[in-house]
Amino acid sequence: MNTPPSAAPGRPPHRMDPAGGCPHAANARLLAEGAVTPVVLPGEIEGMAVLGHDALRDFLSHPDVAKGAQHFTALTEGRIPDGWPLRTFATVPGMTTADGADHRRLRALVSSAFTARRVEELRPRVEAVTAGLLDGLAEAARTGGGVADLRRHYALPLPLGVICELLGVDPAHQDRLHRLSSLVVATDTEPAQAVAANRELVELLASIAGDKAEAPGDDLTSALIAARDEGGDRLSQPELIGTLLLMIIAGHETTLNLVTNAVRALCGHREQLALVLEGRAAWADVVEETLRWDSPVSYFPFRYPTRDLTVDGTLIPRGTPVLAGYSAAGRDAKAHGPDADRFDITRTTAAKHLSLGHGPHYCLGAPLARMEAAIALEALFTRFPDLDLAVPESELVRHAGFVGNSVRALPVRPTP
């Protein structure tokens, strides 16, 4: 029986808030009712969310679950307008919306840039950038009455600078790229603004690619263009632009939230910070526990069953847009124990989180994100061991939208 999600017996749909907010209270309530829930997406589009750890792990690797937009029933029926805030997630050409051989082809074109060896070669550069940013953070605090926005001056420019350097993007474009990508991933962007931001971002990336085609360099964008030009069918122009868009957004937004959330967690749990400062735990442990406890991505769009699929006892009809509930799965007590809502960097289950994905679409940039975050945190708290929030956690303004999970600014006092 092809039951619509809203008619799922005994469970009313959860209305996703386009403005975002802290997800954890709602996640706990939803998880208490089951691992899968019907949801209402912006524009009154019916969908589902998979919240439980085990259910999500199995769903992400299920052979009858696809990423291609042709499987999105509401889209193919013309019910998704151009200005729909989640449309880019569904339709951008590239590996995040490809399946099977197409996905493997696109992934192979960029995977060599993110091997463990290539990432390790970036370590000295990441450390050098981090040192410079710490000087900038200290200067921002000096001119700001002892307070600086860690997100703006530290957590953002590190991953954005590194991914742009990998792609060969001129630093002059970085602020604009971040502004546009933030509009693209936010779920509360007005339709006209969303259309304009997408158009401007595509035009900017096409211009960057055009410059690289005329003057290639030793960078990933030039390599992708060469792959396109060598075979013609290896990488189309829309796929090139879509891949660049994915690399820039995923290459900095996730790590930006990860570093921000880790600093918040450590400032709020000084006993955990003491463990790592005293050498009784590693910075890598902080990274993994932050990924689990306060995932930088809360609900990621989309996957679609290619047939009616029962997940943990709940029917998800074919063609339904499904959100991957990473922030909920990270605090699932069935996977992480009865204290799953407690931040504990000594937790033995921390590394089994799903916050960087699972299955064929597992995050290609995971090694880079982990390295950047560990270096950033160690350098920050080594230089400023008494660093603390300048305002109570309760006064921090949350991220716009239900995809990303963090705060808009993080005022801190970086006391030496």
Coordinates of N, CA and C in Angstrom, one line a residue, residues 31 35-36 50-62 311-312 325 328-336 352-354 358:
L31 N 12.7 11.0 18.3 CA 13.4 9.6 18.5 C 12.6 8.8 19.4
A35 N 12.3 5.6 14.9 CA 13.5 5.9 14.2 C 13.2 6.7 12.9
V36 N 12.0 6.7 12.4 CA 11.6 7.3 11.2 C 10.4 8.1 11.4
V50 N 14.9 10.1 8.5 CA 15.4 8.9 9.2 C 16.3 9.4 10.3
L51 N 16.0 9.1 11.6 CA 16.6 9.7 12.8 C 17.5 8.7 13.6
G52 N 17.0 7.5 13.6 CA 17.8 6.5 14.5 C 19.1 6.1 13.8
H53 N 20.1 5.8 14.6 CA 21.4 5.5 14.1 C 21.4 4.3 13.2
D54 N 20.9 3.2 13.7 CA 20.9 2.0 12.9 C 20.1 2.1 11.7
A55 N 18.9 2.7 11.8 CA 18.0 2.8 10.7 C 18.7 3.7 9.6
L56 N 19.3 4.8 10.0 CA 20.0 5.7 9.1 C 21.2 5.0 8.4
R57 N 22.0 4.3 9.2 CA 23.1 3.6 8.6 C 22.6 2.7 7.5
D58 N 21.6 1.9 7.8 CA 21.1 1.0 6.8 C 20.5 1.7 5.6
F59 N 19.8 2.8 5.8 CA 19.1 3.5 4.8 C 20.1 4.1 3.8
L60 N 21.2 4.7 4.4 CA 22.2 5.4 3.6 C 22.9 4.4 2.6
S61 N 23.0 3.1 2.9 CA 23.7 2.2 2.1 C 22.7 1.2 1.4
H62 N 21.4 1.5 1.4 CA 20.4 0.6 0.8 C 20.5 0.6 -0.7
V311 N 11.4 1.0 6.5 CA 12.6 1.2 7.3 C 12.2 1.2 8.7
D312 N 12.7 0.3 9.5 CA 12.4 0.2 10.9 C 10.9 0.2 11.2
G325 N 18.9 12.4 9.2 CA 18.9 13.1 10.4 C 20.2 12.8 11.2
A328 N 20.2 13.9 15.0 CA 19.4 13.0 15.9 C 20.1 11.6 16.1
A329 N 20.7 11.1 15.0 CA 21.3 9.8 15.1 C 22.5 9.9 16.0
G330 N 23.2 11.0 16.1 CA 24.3 11.2 17.0 C 24.0 11.0 18.4
R331 N 22.8 11.3 18.8 CA 22.4 11.2 20.2 C 21.4 10.1 20.4
D332 N 21.3 9.1 19.6 CA 20.5 8.0 19.7 C 21.0 7.1 20.8
A333 N 20.2 7.0 21.9 CA 20.7 6.2 23.1 C 20.8 4.7 22.7
K334 N 20.1 4.2 21.7 CA 20.2 2.8 21.4 C 21.6 2.5 20.8
A335 N 22.3 3.5 20.2 CA 23.6 3.3 19.7 C 24.7 3.8 20.6
H336 N 24.4 4.9 21.4 CA 25.5 5.5 22.1 C 25.3 5.4 23.7
K352 N 31.7 5.9 16.0 CA 30.7 5.2 15.1 C 29.6 6.1 14.6
H353 N 29.8 7.4 14.8 CA 28.8 8.3 14.4 C 28.6 8.3 12.8
L354 N 27.6 8.9 12.3 CA 27.3 8.9 10.9 C 27.4 10.3 10.3
H358 N 27.7 7.8 5.2 CA 27.9 6.3 5.2 C 27.5 5.8 3.8

